[in-house]
Short mmCIF file of C-alpha atoms in Angstrom, two decimals:
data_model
loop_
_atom_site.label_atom_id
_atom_site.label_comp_id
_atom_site.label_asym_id
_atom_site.label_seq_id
_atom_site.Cartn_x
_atom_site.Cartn_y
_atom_site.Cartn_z
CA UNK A 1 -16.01 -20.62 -2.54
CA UNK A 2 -12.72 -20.82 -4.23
CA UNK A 3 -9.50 -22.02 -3.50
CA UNK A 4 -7.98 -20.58 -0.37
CA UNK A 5 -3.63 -19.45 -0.60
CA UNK A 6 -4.14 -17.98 2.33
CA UNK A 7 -6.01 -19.51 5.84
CA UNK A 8 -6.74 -15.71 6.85
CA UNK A 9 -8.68 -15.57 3.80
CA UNK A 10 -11.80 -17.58 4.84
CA UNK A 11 -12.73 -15.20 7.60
CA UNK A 12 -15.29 -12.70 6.07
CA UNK A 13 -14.73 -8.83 6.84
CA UNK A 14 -17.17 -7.14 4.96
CA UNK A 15 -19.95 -10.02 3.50
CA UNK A 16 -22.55 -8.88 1.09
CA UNK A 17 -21.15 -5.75 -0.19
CA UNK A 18 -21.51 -3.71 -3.40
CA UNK A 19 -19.76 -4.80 -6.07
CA UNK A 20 -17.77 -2.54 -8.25
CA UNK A 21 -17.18 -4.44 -11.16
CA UNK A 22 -17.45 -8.56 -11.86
CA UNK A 23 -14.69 -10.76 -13.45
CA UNK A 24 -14.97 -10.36 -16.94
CA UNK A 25 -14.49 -13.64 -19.56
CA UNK A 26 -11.17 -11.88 -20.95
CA UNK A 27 -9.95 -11.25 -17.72
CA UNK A 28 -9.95 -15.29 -16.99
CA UNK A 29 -6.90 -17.23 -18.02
CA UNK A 30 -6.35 -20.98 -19.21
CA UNK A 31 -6.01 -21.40 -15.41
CA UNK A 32 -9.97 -20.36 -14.98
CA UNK A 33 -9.39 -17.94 -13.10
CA UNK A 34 -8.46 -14.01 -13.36
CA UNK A 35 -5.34 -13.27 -14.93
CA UNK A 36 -2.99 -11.31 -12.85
CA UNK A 37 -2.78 -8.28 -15.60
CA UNK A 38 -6.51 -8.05 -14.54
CA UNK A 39 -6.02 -7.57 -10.70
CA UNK A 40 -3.99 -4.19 -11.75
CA UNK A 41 -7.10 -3.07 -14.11
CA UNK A 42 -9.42 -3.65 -11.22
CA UNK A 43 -7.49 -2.12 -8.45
CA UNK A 44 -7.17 0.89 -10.96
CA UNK A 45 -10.99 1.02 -11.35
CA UNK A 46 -10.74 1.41 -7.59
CA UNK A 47 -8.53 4.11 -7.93
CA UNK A 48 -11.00 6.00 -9.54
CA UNK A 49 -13.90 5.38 -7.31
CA UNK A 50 -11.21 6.69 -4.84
CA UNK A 51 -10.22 9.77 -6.73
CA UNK A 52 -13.21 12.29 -6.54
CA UNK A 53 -13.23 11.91 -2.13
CA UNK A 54 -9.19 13.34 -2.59
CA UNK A 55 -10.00 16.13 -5.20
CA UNK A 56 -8.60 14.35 -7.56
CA UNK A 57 -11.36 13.91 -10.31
CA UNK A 58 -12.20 16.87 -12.99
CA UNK A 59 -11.15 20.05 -11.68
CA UNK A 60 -7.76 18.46 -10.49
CA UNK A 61 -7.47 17.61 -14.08
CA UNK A 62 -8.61 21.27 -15.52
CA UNK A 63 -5.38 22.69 -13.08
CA UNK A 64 -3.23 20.62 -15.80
CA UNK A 65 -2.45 18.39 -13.23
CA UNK A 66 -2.80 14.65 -12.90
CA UNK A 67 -1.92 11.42 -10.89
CA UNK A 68 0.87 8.74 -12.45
CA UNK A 69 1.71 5.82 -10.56
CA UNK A 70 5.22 5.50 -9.77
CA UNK A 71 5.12 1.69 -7.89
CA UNK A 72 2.87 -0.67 -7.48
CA UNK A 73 2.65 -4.14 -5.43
CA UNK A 74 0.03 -6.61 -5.79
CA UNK A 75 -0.66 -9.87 -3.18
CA UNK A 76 -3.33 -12.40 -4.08
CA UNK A 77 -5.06 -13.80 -1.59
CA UNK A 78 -7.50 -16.20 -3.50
CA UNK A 79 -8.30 -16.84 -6.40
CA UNK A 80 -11.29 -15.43 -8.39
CA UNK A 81 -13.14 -16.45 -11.35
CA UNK A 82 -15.63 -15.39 -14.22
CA UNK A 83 -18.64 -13.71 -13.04
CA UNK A 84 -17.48 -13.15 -9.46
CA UNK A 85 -18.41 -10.01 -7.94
CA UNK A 86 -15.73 -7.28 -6.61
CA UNK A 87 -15.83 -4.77 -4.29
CA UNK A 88 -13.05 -2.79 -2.63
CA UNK A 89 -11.70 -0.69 0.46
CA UNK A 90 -8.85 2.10 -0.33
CA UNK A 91 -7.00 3.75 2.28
CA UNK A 92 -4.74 6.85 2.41
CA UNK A 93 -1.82 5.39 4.09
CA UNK A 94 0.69 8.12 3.67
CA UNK A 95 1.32 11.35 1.51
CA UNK A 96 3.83 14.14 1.10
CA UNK A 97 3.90 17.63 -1.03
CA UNK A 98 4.47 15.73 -4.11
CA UNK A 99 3.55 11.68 -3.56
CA UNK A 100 0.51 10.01 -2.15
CA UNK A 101 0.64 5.99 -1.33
CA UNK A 102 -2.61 4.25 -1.47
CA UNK A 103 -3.95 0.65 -0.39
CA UNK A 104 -5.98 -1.34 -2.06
CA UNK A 105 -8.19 -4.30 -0.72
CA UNK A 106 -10.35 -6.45 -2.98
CA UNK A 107 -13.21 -8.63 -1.89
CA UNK A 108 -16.02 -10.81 -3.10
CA UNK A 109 -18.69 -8.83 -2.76
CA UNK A 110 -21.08 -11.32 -2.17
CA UNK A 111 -19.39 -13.61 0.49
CA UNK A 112 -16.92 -11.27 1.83
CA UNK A 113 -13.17 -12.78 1.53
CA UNK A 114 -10.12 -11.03 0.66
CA UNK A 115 -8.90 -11.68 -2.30
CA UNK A 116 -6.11 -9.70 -3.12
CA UNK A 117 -4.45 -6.16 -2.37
CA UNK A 118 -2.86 -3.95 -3.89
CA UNK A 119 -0.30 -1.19 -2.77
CA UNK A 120 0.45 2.00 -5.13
CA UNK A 121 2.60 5.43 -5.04
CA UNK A 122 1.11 7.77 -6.80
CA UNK A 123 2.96 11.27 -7.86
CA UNK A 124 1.19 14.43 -8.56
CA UNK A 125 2.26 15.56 -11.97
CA UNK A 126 2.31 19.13 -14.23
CA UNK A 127 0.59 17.37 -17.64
CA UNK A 128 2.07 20.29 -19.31
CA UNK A 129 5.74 20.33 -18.21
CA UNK A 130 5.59 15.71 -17.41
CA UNK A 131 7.14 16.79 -14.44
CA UNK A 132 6.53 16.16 -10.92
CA UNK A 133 4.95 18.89 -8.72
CA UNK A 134 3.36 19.95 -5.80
CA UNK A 135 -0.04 18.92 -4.75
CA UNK A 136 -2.54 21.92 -4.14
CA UNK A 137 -3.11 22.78 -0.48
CA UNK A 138 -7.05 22.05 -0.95
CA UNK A 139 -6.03 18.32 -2.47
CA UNK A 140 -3.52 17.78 0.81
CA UNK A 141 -6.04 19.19 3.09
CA UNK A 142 -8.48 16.36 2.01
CA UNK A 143 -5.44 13.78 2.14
CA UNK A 144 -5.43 14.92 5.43
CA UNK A 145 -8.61 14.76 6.50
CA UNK A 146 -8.54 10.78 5.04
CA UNK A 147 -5.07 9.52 6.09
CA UNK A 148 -5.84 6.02 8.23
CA UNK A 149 -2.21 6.08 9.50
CA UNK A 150 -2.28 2.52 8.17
CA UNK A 151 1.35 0.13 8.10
CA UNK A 152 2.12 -0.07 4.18
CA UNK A 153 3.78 -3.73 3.68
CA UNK A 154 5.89 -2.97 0.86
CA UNK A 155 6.06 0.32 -0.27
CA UNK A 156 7.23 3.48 1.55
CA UNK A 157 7.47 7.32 0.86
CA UNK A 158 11.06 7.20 2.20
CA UNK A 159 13.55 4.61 1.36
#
């Protein structure tokens, strides 16, 4: 197992899960372990596993709407290194008529420890106009239907 920056980080949630995607060798720095550019690339491919359960895949797209992130924070827990296995839970933590703020918790997949998470607002966005507009009442609705009522640590809707 690797090194530990955190004691809550040795207690497995979720051991022996499916893994999303694996460390990559670019992804590992001089350090031997993944760079933290590579945390935000693999939090964003859980972004998109996320996507399609809000409404947010293809036909969102086809209304000439999309999602841009507007803030992002990133904790790491423990470290991970080439080959290691990741898997991921997301949460709907809070949403409005025009923002939606995600979480983001990455695991070994194969022994179950946190390492890292991940925090992002999201906008909804006119791709035509690059402005910011309302989410459809179908894409709310599933928000909705999704929202854990979670505590975000760092970001908010309001400020």
């Amino acid at each position: 197992m690797g090194n530990s920056l955190d004691a809550s980080a040795e207690t497995p949630r979720n051991a022996s899960r499916p893994a999303l995607c694996h460390v990559r060798r670019e992804w590992v720095d001089h350090y031997g372990h993944m760079n933290l550019a590579f945390y935000l690339v693999a939090f964003d491919l859980a972004t998109d596993a996320l996507w399609p359960s809000l409404g947010l895949g293809k036909a969102f797209r086809e209304k000439g709407l999309g999602t841009f992130a507007a803030e992002s924070w990133q904790a790491y827990t423990r470290e991970v290194t080439e080959g290691a296995p990741l898997a991921f839970d997301s949460e709907v933590l809070a949403y409005d008529s025009k923002r939606l703020l995600c979480r983001h918790v990455m695991y070994h997949a194969a022994e179950g420890w946190q390492a890292a998470e991940n925090e992002v607002l999201y906008l909804c966005v006119d791709l035509e106009a690059r402005r910011v507009a309302t989410w459809p009442e179908e894409v709310l609705a599933r928000f909705a239907a999704q929202a854990t009522g979670g505590a975000a640590k760092r970001l908010a809707l309001k400020r």
